[in-house]
XYZ file of C-alpha atoms in Angstrom:
696
model
C -7.005 -20.894 -11.615
C -9.268 -17.865 -11.774
C -12.805 -19.119 -12.382
C -16.101 -17.354 -11.570
C -18.589 -19.103 -9.315
C -21.177 -19.584 -12.056
C -18.673 -21.398 -14.318
C -19.156 -24.734 -12.473
C -15.419 -25.471 -12.731
C -14.154 -27.292 -9.638
C -12.084 -25.503 -7.037
C -9.018 -27.720 -7.415
C -7.549 -29.192 -10.598
C -4.976 -31.978 -10.580
C -1.739 -31.978 -12.606
C 1.279 -34.265 -12.693
C 4.780 -33.061 -11.897
C 8.281 -34.461 -11.832
C 9.018 -33.127 -8.357
C 7.101 -32.283 -5.219
C 6.321 -28.593 -4.883
C 5.580 -26.818 -1.635
C 2.008 -25.680 -1.065
C 1.694 -22.034 -2.044
C 4.156 -22.253 -4.942
C 3.087 -20.350 -8.051
C 3.095 -22.384 -11.262
C 2.272 -21.966 -14.938
C -0.195 -24.669 -16.002
C -2.111 -25.549 -19.187
C -5.870 -24.941 -19.123
C -7.589 -25.674 -22.402
C -5.536 -23.963 -25.092
C -4.095 -21.410 -22.678
C -1.320 -21.398 -20.141
C -2.408 -19.689 -16.937
C -1.086 -18.948 -13.455
C -2.009 -21.351 -10.692
C -1.266 -21.843 -7.000
C -0.203 -25.230 -5.654
C -2.699 -26.055 -2.903
C -1.208 -29.425 -2.017
C 0.554 -32.449 -3.472
C 0.659 -36.239 -3.010
C 2.407 -39.216 -4.620
C 0.694 -40.879 -7.565
C -1.560 -43.714 -6.362
C -2.480 -46.900 -8.250
C -5.975 -45.627 -9.023
C -4.411 -42.563 -10.664
C -2.754 -44.710 -13.344
C -5.987 -44.903 -15.346
C -6.319 -41.110 -15.373
C -4.521 -38.820 -17.748
C -3.061 -35.780 -15.978
C -1.718 -32.785 -17.806
C 1.850 -31.971 -16.800
C 2.676 -28.870 -14.784
C 4.398 -26.066 -16.600
C 7.043 -23.840 -15.071
C 7.228 -23.450 -11.310
C 7.863 -19.837 -10.294
C 9.970 -21.027 -7.386
C 12.224 -17.970 -7.326
C 9.355 -16.480 -5.324
C 8.781 -17.755 -1.779
C 5.581 -19.828 -1.553
C 2.409 -18.136 -0.336
C 2.088 -18.960 3.348
C -0.412 -21.217 5.080
C -2.130 -18.249 6.768
C -2.673 -16.575 3.382
C -4.082 -19.784 1.923
C -6.393 -20.178 4.914
C -7.659 -16.627 4.379
C -8.383 -17.332 0.706
C -10.077 -20.641 1.532
C -12.272 -19.011 4.183
C -13.241 -16.136 1.857
C -14.122 -18.559 -0.935
C -16.173 -20.724 1.407
C -17.978 -17.907 3.205
C -18.730 -15.767 0.156
C -19.652 -18.781 -2.001
C -16.956 -18.318 -4.648
C -14.353 -20.614 -6.164
C -10.895 -20.865 -4.617
C -9.246 -19.859 -7.871
C -11.327 -16.733 -8.272
C -10.364 -15.463 -4.816
C -6.728 -16.575 -4.936
C -5.887 -15.195 -8.359
C -7.824 -11.962 -7.847
C -5.720 -11.426 -4.711
C -2.493 -11.482 -6.733
C -1.181 -8.501 -8.759
C -2.411 -8.621 -12.380
C 1.120 -8.416 -13.793
C 2.199 -11.453 -11.784
C -0.341 -13.580 -13.669
C 1.430 -12.917 -16.970
C 5.090 -13.317 -15.976
C 7.140 -16.346 -16.926
C 9.643 -17.834 -14.494
C 12.523 -16.042 -16.212
C 10.694 -12.705 -16.219
C 9.811 -13.033 -12.532
C 13.387 -13.914 -11.586
C 14.609 -10.856 -13.499
C 12.051 -8.671 -11.761
C 12.997 -9.986 -8.318
C 16.676 -9.417 -9.037
C 15.982 -5.846 -10.153
C 13.827 -5.159 -7.109
C 16.406 -6.729 -4.798
C 19.190 -4.577 -6.253
C 17.274 -1.318 -5.785
C 18.973 0.960 -3.271
C 17.584 0.605 0.245
C 18.136 3.335 2.810
C 19.983 2.082 5.874
C 17.850 2.760 8.902
C 20.803 4.077 10.840
C 21.842 6.456 8.060
C 18.344 7.614 7.176
C 17.073 11.109 7.730
C 15.024 12.121 10.740
C 11.473 10.918 11.127
C 8.600 13.253 11.868
C 8.112 13.386 15.611
C 5.032 11.856 17.168
C 2.463 14.379 18.300
C 1.676 14.787 21.979
C -1.235 12.579 22.904
C -4.386 13.572 24.725
C -5.539 11.587 27.744
C -8.110 9.813 25.557
C -5.493 8.861 22.957
C -3.059 7.690 25.618
C -5.740 5.515 27.237
C -6.676 3.983 23.868
C -3.010 3.209 23.110
C -2.506 1.679 26.546
C -5.475 -0.640 26.105
C -4.474 -1.583 22.550
C -1.062 -2.563 23.904
C -2.415 -4.488 26.892
C -5.514 -6.250 25.532
C -6.073 -8.648 22.620
C -8.953 -6.878 20.859
C -10.394 -6.576 18.246
C -10.872 -2.906 19.038
C -13.502 -0.451 17.851
C -11.925 3.006 18.108
C -14.997 5.223 18.373
C -13.573 8.712 17.993
C -15.336 11.880 16.885
C -14.079 13.588 13.740
C -10.894 15.448 14.623
C -10.272 13.391 17.775
C -6.898 12.156 16.509
C -7.645 8.582 15.429
C -4.869 8.726 12.799
C -2.298 9.630 15.473
C -3.422 6.574 17.452
C -2.854 4.429 14.354
C 0.591 5.955 13.821
C 1.695 5.408 17.405
C 0.261 1.873 17.554
C 2.226 1.002 14.402
C 5.359 2.677 15.795
C 5.119 0.662 19.032
C 4.684 -2.547 17.047
C 7.698 -1.922 14.785
C 9.827 -0.932 17.767
C 9.034 -4.214 19.556
C 9.747 -6.521 16.631
C 12.375 -6.080 13.877
C 10.279 -8.071 11.400
C 6.648 -7.213 12.247
C 4.378 -5.786 9.561
C 1.276 -3.603 9.753
C -1.623 -3.305 7.313
C -3.514 0.014 7.286
C -6.671 0.172 5.156
C -8.728 3.128 3.952
C -12.047 2.893 2.084
C -11.208 4.919 -1.030
C -8.201 5.587 -3.245
C -8.472 9.365 -2.863
C -7.725 9.024 0.880
C -4.505 7.080 0.282
C -2.069 9.893 -0.752
C -2.516 12.067 2.363
C -2.318 9.049 4.693
C 0.723 7.785 2.815
C 2.411 11.178 3.248
C 1.899 11.043 7.011
C 3.178 7.487 7.323
C 6.200 8.181 5.135
C 7.074 11.291 7.146
C 6.797 9.307 10.379
C 8.548 6.057 9.410
C 10.779 6.347 6.340
C 13.487 8.276 8.145
C 13.800 5.458 10.658
C 13.092 2.315 8.631
C 14.146 3.257 5.107
C 12.588 4.339 1.825
C 10.918 0.994 1.137
C 9.317 0.620 4.562
C 5.948 2.076 3.483
C 4.163 0.918 0.327
C 0.672 1.437 -1.089
C -1.594 -1.134 -2.684
C -4.733 -0.063 -4.563
C -6.288 -0.209 -8.028
C -5.281 3.352 -8.878
C -1.651 2.251 -9.232
C -0.120 0.981 -12.453
C 0.389 -2.771 -12.757
C 4.192 -2.509 -12.298
C 3.680 -0.362 -9.175
C 1.203 -2.844 -7.706
C 3.559 -5.728 -8.392
C 6.493 -3.936 -6.766
C 4.454 -3.149 -3.641
C 3.089 -6.688 -3.434
C 6.554 -8.240 -3.790
C 7.932 -5.939 -1.072
C 5.113 -6.950 1.292
C 5.527 -10.652 0.439
C 9.269 -10.492 1.064
C 8.792 -8.640 4.348
C 10.884 -5.623 3.287
C 7.778 -3.425 3.394
C 6.950 -2.959 7.058
C 3.729 -0.992 6.465
C 1.189 -1.589 3.677
C -1.415 1.117 3.039
C -4.299 0.194 0.799
C -7.944 -0.088 -0.065
C -10.082 -3.220 0.295
C -7.875 -5.317 -2.031
C -4.987 -4.927 0.440
C -6.702 -7.294 2.897
C -5.356 -10.130 0.712
C -1.774 -8.818 0.644
C 0.753 -11.549 1.412
C 2.409 -10.345 4.635
C 4.299 -13.152 6.396
C 4.898 -11.166 9.621
C 1.537 -9.415 9.925
C 0.987 -8.232 13.508
C -1.447 -5.288 13.259
C -4.403 -4.436 11.005
C -6.045 -1.005 11.013
C -9.346 -0.461 9.191
C -9.974 3.299 9.076
C -13.552 4.529 8.479
C -14.651 0.938 9.050
C -18.304 1.831 8.442
C -17.719 2.771 4.815
C -19.675 0.693 2.240
C -16.621 0.808 -0.065
C -15.058 -1.998 1.969
C -17.652 -4.327 0.407
C -16.670 -5.438 -3.087
C -19.608 -4.980 -5.475
C -18.364 -6.940 -8.494
C -17.173 -10.525 -8.828
C -16.325 -12.005 -5.436
C -18.399 -9.802 -3.141
C -16.307 -9.940 0.001
C -16.213 -7.500 2.905
C -12.611 -6.430 3.499
C -13.496 -5.199 6.993
C -14.926 -8.550 8.053
C -12.052 -10.442 6.455
C -9.601 -8.191 8.318
C -11.160 -9.252 11.625
C -11.026 -12.925 10.607
C -7.431 -12.593 9.391
C -6.367 -10.919 12.620
C -7.784 -13.798 14.652
C -6.155 -16.419 12.385
C -2.713 -14.782 12.415
C -2.710 -13.482 15.970
C -2.615 -9.879 14.743
C -4.348 -7.084 16.602
C -7.182 -5.384 14.720
C -8.291 -1.761 15.142
C -11.532 -0.659 13.498
C -11.826 3.122 13.560
C -14.784 5.419 12.892
C -16.713 8.413 14.163
C -19.898 6.669 12.983
C -19.309 2.912 13.262
C -21.393 0.469 11.283
C -24.310 -0.779 13.350
C -22.836 -4.295 13.120
C -19.562 -3.161 14.696
C -21.367 -1.006 17.261
C -23.495 -3.991 18.293
C -20.412 -6.233 18.434
C -18.697 -3.742 20.771
C -21.594 -3.426 23.244
C -20.491 -3.774 26.885
C -21.813 -6.661 29.027
C -25.141 -5.952 30.669
C -27.268 -8.322 32.753
C -27.551 -11.666 30.976
C -26.003 -10.198 27.808
C -22.286 -11.127 27.748
C -21.579 -8.205 25.407
C -19.942 -8.144 22.010
C -16.691 -9.602 20.692
C -15.040 -6.192 20.174
C -13.631 -3.824 22.758
C -14.932 -0.279 22.370
C -12.441 2.563 22.889
C -14.090 5.985 23.081
C -12.437 9.278 22.081
C -15.296 11.824 22.118
C -13.161 15.000 22.327
C -11.503 16.868 19.489
C -7.765 17.522 19.651
C -6.768 21.033 20.701
C -9.972 21.859 22.591
C -11.827 22.298 19.300
C -15.605 21.984 19.473
C -17.680 19.984 17.020
C -19.532 22.238 14.565
C -22.969 23.514 15.469
C -25.609 21.883 13.258
C -28.206 24.256 11.794
C -31.311 22.988 10.003
C -32.935 25.072 7.271
C -36.608 24.193 6.753
C -36.980 24.251 2.958
C -40.778 24.137 3.314
C -40.550 27.776 4.378
C -38.427 28.783 1.378
C -39.791 29.951 -1.990
C -40.510 27.181 -4.480
C -37.478 25.871 -6.423
C -35.006 27.483 -4.025
C -31.625 25.769 -4.363
C -29.648 27.579 -1.667
C -31.554 29.422 1.037
C -30.869 33.079 1.701
C -29.599 32.448 5.230
C -27.107 29.856 3.955
C -25.869 32.172 1.196
C -25.416 34.928 3.757
C -23.422 32.590 6.017
C -21.158 31.549 3.117
C -20.709 35.207 2.146
C -19.575 36.059 5.677
C -16.994 33.278 5.515
C -15.666 34.573 2.198
C -15.385 38.096 3.606
C -13.251 36.801 6.484
C -11.015 34.725 4.219
C -12.424 31.423 5.465
C -13.479 28.426 3.384
C -16.852 26.743 2.951
C -17.776 23.303 1.630
C -21.067 22.513 -0.121
C -21.916 18.837 -0.348
C -24.259 17.326 -2.960
C -23.993 13.611 -3.633
C -24.912 13.796 -7.314
C -22.373 14.549 -10.032
C -22.970 16.002 -13.468
C -24.905 19.149 -14.371
C -28.414 17.682 -14.083
C -29.701 14.127 -13.602
C -32.182 14.451 -16.483
C -32.637 16.464 -19.673
C -36.327 16.799 -20.578
C -38.711 18.237 -23.164
C -41.602 20.270 -21.744
C -43.799 19.728 -24.829
C -43.887 15.971 -25.351
C -42.412 14.664 -22.097
C -39.258 13.158 -23.651
C -36.493 12.487 -21.120
C -32.867 11.520 -21.574
C -33.401 7.824 -20.946
C -30.553 5.433 -21.646
C -31.509 3.044 -24.481
C -29.580 0.236 -22.777
C -30.560 0.744 -19.115
C -33.671 1.502 -17.095
C -32.091 4.778 -15.992
C -31.675 8.333 -17.246
C -28.516 9.650 -18.849
C -27.003 12.514 -16.873
C -26.451 15.877 -18.571
C -22.811 17.026 -18.384
C -22.682 20.638 -19.529
C -18.894 20.927 -19.460
C -18.563 18.702 -22.542
C -22.212 18.895 -23.745
C -22.865 15.165 -23.360
C -25.567 12.863 -22.046
C -23.799 10.095 -20.123
C -25.194 6.960 -18.525
C -23.444 6.382 -15.206
C -24.370 2.686 -15.302
C -23.270 1.412 -18.721
C -21.195 4.380 -19.877
C -23.213 5.056 -23.055
C -22.522 8.660 -24.090
C -23.951 10.915 -26.810
C -23.742 14.575 -27.652
C -26.661 16.648 -26.385
C -29.240 16.881 -29.197
C -29.982 20.339 -30.651
C -33.702 19.630 -30.333
C -36.002 17.062 -28.755
C -35.468 13.742 -30.603
C -39.169 12.960 -30.242
C -40.951 16.172 -31.295
C -38.255 18.543 -32.533
C -38.826 21.133 -29.806
C -35.545 23.107 -29.476
C -36.349 24.058 -25.884
C -35.145 21.022 -23.931
C -34.057 21.825 -20.389
C -32.149 20.264 -17.493
C -34.190 18.964 -14.543
C -32.643 18.722 -11.088
C -29.102 19.598 -10.052
C -25.730 17.943 -9.851
C -22.405 19.279 -8.594
C -21.544 20.799 -11.965
C -24.716 22.907 -12.000
C -24.334 23.793 -8.328
C -20.799 25.044 -9.004
C -22.127 27.238 -11.827
C -24.993 28.520 -9.657
C -22.645 29.500 -6.831
C -20.374 31.237 -9.345
C -23.298 33.366 -10.509
C -24.441 34.179 -6.960
C -20.986 35.273 -5.792
C -19.793 36.853 -9.041
C -19.787 40.359 -7.520
C -18.270 39.314 -4.177
C -14.572 39.809 -3.526
C -12.096 38.095 -1.245
C -10.335 40.153 1.462
C -7.441 40.845 -0.948
C -9.843 42.196 -3.608
C -9.573 39.195 -5.937
C -12.683 37.384 -7.225
C -14.162 34.454 -5.343
C -12.803 31.087 -6.414
C -15.162 28.096 -6.470
C -13.802 24.591 -7.081
C -15.512 21.257 -7.665
C -14.204 17.833 -6.668
C -16.057 14.760 -7.904
C -15.419 11.720 -10.093
C -15.610 13.875 -13.250
C -13.274 16.690 -12.200
C -10.624 14.264 -10.901
C -10.558 11.906 -13.870
C -7.106 12.944 -15.088
C -4.066 11.616 -13.264
C -2.858 14.020 -10.598
C -6.022 16.162 -10.770
C -7.235 15.208 -7.301
C -3.877 15.927 -5.673
C -3.597 19.360 -7.311
C -7.168 20.304 -6.374
C -6.707 19.226 -2.765
C -3.425 21.144 -2.616
C -5.267 24.290 -3.770
C -7.843 23.846 -0.990
C -5.156 23.308 1.648
C -3.256 26.376 0.398
C -6.335 28.582 0.875
C -6.757 29.294 -2.844
C -10.360 28.016 -2.842
C -13.204 29.883 -1.103
C -16.078 27.469 -1.743
C -15.517 23.776 -2.394
C -18.354 21.877 -4.084
C -18.327 18.097 -4.266
C -19.771 14.675 -3.726
C -18.949 12.226 -0.938
C -15.341 12.274 -2.190
C -14.796 15.413 -0.082
C -16.987 14.397 2.826
C -14.677 12.040 4.660
C -11.092 11.637 5.737
C -9.706 14.981 4.538
C -8.030 17.316 7.019
C -9.112 20.748 5.743
C -7.801 23.277 8.269
C -9.521 26.449 7.001
C -13.041 25.177 6.341
C -15.418 26.643 8.913
C -18.771 25.953 7.230
C -20.142 22.802 5.622
C -23.534 22.660 3.919
C -25.589 19.667 2.741
C -27.933 20.771 -0.028
C -30.384 17.947 -0.647
C -30.016 14.947 1.706
C -33.700 13.997 2.102
C -33.852 11.246 -0.518
C -32.198 8.671 1.736
C -34.712 9.199 4.562
C -37.407 7.194 2.789
C -35.365 4.717 0.757
C -36.499 1.105 0.404
C -33.007 0.062 1.554
C -33.070 -0.317 5.349
C -29.398 0.745 5.538
C -30.024 4.126 3.859
C -30.580 6.122 7.114
C -27.379 4.669 8.587
C -25.400 5.695 5.491
C -26.956 9.182 5.488
C -26.215 9.809 9.165
C -22.648 8.667 8.662
C -22.159 10.809 5.560
C -23.547 13.939 7.231
C -21.503 13.384 10.394
C -18.383 12.854 8.301
C -19.177 15.985 6.273
C -19.653 18.015 9.455
C -16.286 16.748 10.603
C -14.537 18.669 7.810
C -15.437 21.962 9.535
C -13.505 23.569 12.378
C -10.693 21.040 12.629
C -8.150 23.709 13.681
C -9.183 25.247 17.002
C -6.326 27.781 16.867
C -7.482 28.989 13.452
C -11.071 29.377 14.693
C -9.870 31.352 17.702
C -7.702 33.617 15.544
C -10.622 34.233 13.189
C -13.053 34.788 16.036
C -15.532 32.408 14.428
C -17.260 29.098 15.084
C -17.647 26.046 12.885
C -21.089 25.254 11.489
C -22.845 22.497 9.571
C -25.917 23.642 7.597
C -28.492 21.100 6.402
C -31.299 22.056 4.038
C -34.206 19.677 4.557
C -37.976 19.445 4.408
C -38.023 17.171 7.459
C -36.435 19.165 10.275
C -38.245 17.100 12.919
C -36.915 13.746 11.670
C -35.184 11.754 14.477
C -32.055 11.403 12.341
C -31.567 15.181 12.191
C -32.426 15.579 15.869
C -29.634 13.133 16.784
C -27.310 14.810 14.296
C -27.816 18.227 15.907
C -26.525 16.773 19.177
C -23.721 14.816 17.437
C -25.259 11.899 19.282
C -24.301 8.793 17.365
C -25.038 6.435 20.320
C -28.656 7.676 20.444
C -29.061 7.245 16.694
C -27.508 3.765 16.832
C -29.751 2.722 19.747
C -32.864 3.847 17.861
C -31.843 2.114 14.622
C -30.842 -1.101 16.399
C -34.181 -1.186 18.220
C -35.994 -0.969 14.870
C -33.755 -3.630 13.347
C -34.262 -5.954 16.313
C -38.042 -5.578 16.021
C -37.939 -6.230 12.269
C -35.448 -9.125 12.502
C -32.839 -7.399 10.341
C -29.019 -7.413 10.549
C -27.194 -7.544 12.889
C -29.974 -9.652 14.462
C -30.358 -11.755 11.326
C -28.104 -12.828 8.469
C -28.818 -12.244 4.810
C -27.718 -13.188 1.331
C -28.947 -12.191 -2.105
C -29.274 -14.591 -5.019
C -29.055 -12.532 -8.193
C -29.661 -13.527 -11.792
C -28.848 -11.616 -14.983
C -30.751 -12.668 -18.085
C -31.951 -11.550 -21.504
C -35.439 -10.938 -20.132
C -36.799 -10.091 -16.697
C -39.127 -13.097 -16.928
C -36.172 -15.459 -17.453
C -34.254 -13.970 -14.523
C -37.192 -14.292 -12.139
C -38.105 -17.782 -13.392
C -34.579 -18.966 -12.579
C -34.701 -17.488 -9.087
C -38.161 -18.889 -8.328
C -37.076 -22.334 -9.564
C -34.000 -22.105 -7.343
C -36.201 -21.254 -4.368
C -38.487 -24.220 -5.062
C -35.513 -26.559 -5.400
C -34.124 -25.349 -2.066
C -37.164 -26.780 -0.268
C -35.602 -30.243 -0.547
C -32.306 -29.182 1.040
C -31.441 -30.021 4.630
C -32.268 -27.200 7.035
C -34.234 -25.238 4.433
C -36.981 -24.530 6.981
C -34.512 -22.422 8.994
C -33.940 -20.048 6.075
C -36.583 -17.677 4.728
C -36.613 -17.085 0.957
C -38.541 -14.111 -0.364
C -40.089 -13.842 -3.858
C -37.877 -12.759 -6.740
C -38.091 -9.062 -7.636
C -36.357 -6.777 -10.145
C -33.430 -4.659 -8.950
C -34.083 -0.951 -8.452
C -32.346 -0.391 -11.793
C -33.479 -3.565 -13.426
C -31.793 -3.224 -16.843
C -28.133 -2.322 -17.325
C -26.361 -2.618 -20.707
C -29.386 -4.513 -22.098
C -29.181 -7.137 -19.374
C -32.202 -7.658 -17.111
C -31.436 -8.135 -13.403
C -33.490 -9.716 -10.611
C -32.766 -10.735 -7.047
C -34.127 -12.875 -4.236
C -33.452 -12.176 -0.562
C -32.498 -15.124 1.642
C -32.517 -14.611 5.411
C -31.998 -16.573 8.619
C -31.596 -15.922 12.324
C -28.661 -18.367 12.231
C -25.489 -17.596 10.265
C -24.551 -21.298 10.302
C -27.955 -22.340 8.902
C -27.681 -19.756 6.121
C -24.167 -20.893 5.212
C -25.197 -24.570 5.150
C -28.067 -23.833 2.795
C -25.914 -21.703 0.490
C -23.255 -24.424 0.275
C -25.868 -27.096 -0.581
C -27.493 -24.730 -3.060
C -24.404 -24.315 -5.260
C -24.697 -27.619 -7.217
C -28.453 -27.083 -7.489
C -27.911 -23.679 -9.099
C -25.339 -25.086 -11.506
C -27.796 -27.810 -12.468
C -30.621 -25.318 -13.025
C -28.577 -23.572 -15.706
C -29.007 -26.692 -17.863
C -32.801 -26.864 -17.437
C -35.564 -24.895 -19.214
C -35.721 -22.554 -16.192
C -32.091 -21.611 -16.836
C -32.625 -20.721 -20.476
C -31.720 -17.124 -21.163
C -29.807 -16.723 -17.884
C -26.430 -15.102 -18.515
C -25.015 -15.415 -15.023
C -25.996 -15.785 -11.411
C -24.264 -14.872 -8.188
C -24.633 -15.080 -4.432
C -23.979 -11.929 -2.389
C -23.439 -12.813 1.281
C -24.012 -10.030 3.827
C -25.185 -7.577 1.130
C -24.760 -3.865 1.785
C -27.435 -2.758 -0.684
C -30.817 -4.378 -1.251
């Protein structure tokens, strides 16, 4: 059953049944006053000592559905053990939500309906899209993927054709085996539609309309259930999805692709905090499936794991496949740094950047301006009394959204209309401070209001972020407009910075990236470098278009730190140099991947209660076996310590040995449950363990 880790409910519950059920069978069982979905993990005959115990009887067995396989159960058990969660929480979260509510009769009806749906005969299907010609680098990567066991790190620059390698690797797999399945993962939902279109064009004509399915949280519950059932039955040969897809039941899984493997979105940040990328590697090893991790800017963990042997160092566990060249002889964009220290105070877009964008508009080309902050302005403030738009429920400011005249907290969702005057002093002159994408879009509209496109029509500026794409279908229509050339300047957050194949964009600009250079989070420079490299990769992807236009692709970065090593490496598109520098610093500081970390977090009514619980937990850990091998740092508040009137604190736990860290965490679980019932646990709402945290 689905139970959170802090609930202290055991992993396995025992029930009595009239017949033996196979492990992996789904059942309806009573739990308290409810009837819930459960998974049979094992069964045994009643023993004499069981006679004195009173077992609740099993409900309905959903045995019209094939049991969940041993490999799937092993994956769930490993994830629960490694990430310190309960079996039920992982297992039930991995199943489609609608499946949890279906009775046996309803499921049988659904399976019958799905089984009677028309399936295109592969022989009678329409033509598939032809595979593109491969470059020497692509051909070499495909040859090695076919010949060697992996796992593979496909290190390919943006535009080098990594997706074509995925497509041809999947095609080779399906051609070899009539039953084999492939799992292809992307970090974000907005990248799924375009990838799905390419896979459908390539494979549906040959393998039928149901051969390719998607699996992500943006789908409706009936859609998710249909895709999951198709994968479980083996009728879906290819599953495309986000991090949740790593738990898809695929009985004939033979290949796993993790695209943009560096992306932090692969780490779940609520509930069971698993890393889908790491689980994909584990699952591939358990099921004998090949694993391809692809990125132009690999995570430093994957880069370190793919290091070649050198001297006494045996090298990493992954095999690195390099594809440094862009397809079609296209060059990577030239990176230009604008020193904002030399610009007038409060300059948003420098004159040289505006001139460069204007030249692109005049030639009918497209530009992209990247700012990783949505809304109109991050703060609304009063110049007289100092009032700011703080959220009453969080230790954060509410963001000003001009489009609907609201102040909205991006942490708890609390929203109010913008006040007519300062709530504190009555001053009517309250003003926005700072800029988000909404304000940047407006600013660009004002600057280019008198400029015309080559056909004489006015310049069109579009914005893509979480606010502008809230309505269903909005993202697809906006992307279609960009691809059709209807947009001259595209403004957006990281949603537009990765994965998209914009053919007419020749200039990309990053407006304000400096904040991450001096973050307290040691991973911030790695994320910034990756984001800027990915953003640069949106420019100049079509060499033929550049040649026809007689132009070159450029990436403009406005910064006050032009001599920073990160920007120096970025100008050369030299990820290996950046990675070597960062890894040297991490090795010296004893940080991942040279150490292993976990966070113990506590949410409570007061900050004092949260920290008292964590400090008591640390003191109690001293008595545990192997505690001396694991460092425990003092409890501190989170960067945003209060969200929705709940105070949050955390304690970092670190060890040079992964095994030592895991042993301590496993021993710590009953101690933490016990602390909840002591004075130190008073006021604590919940606690959680985050293994291999991505943000500290």
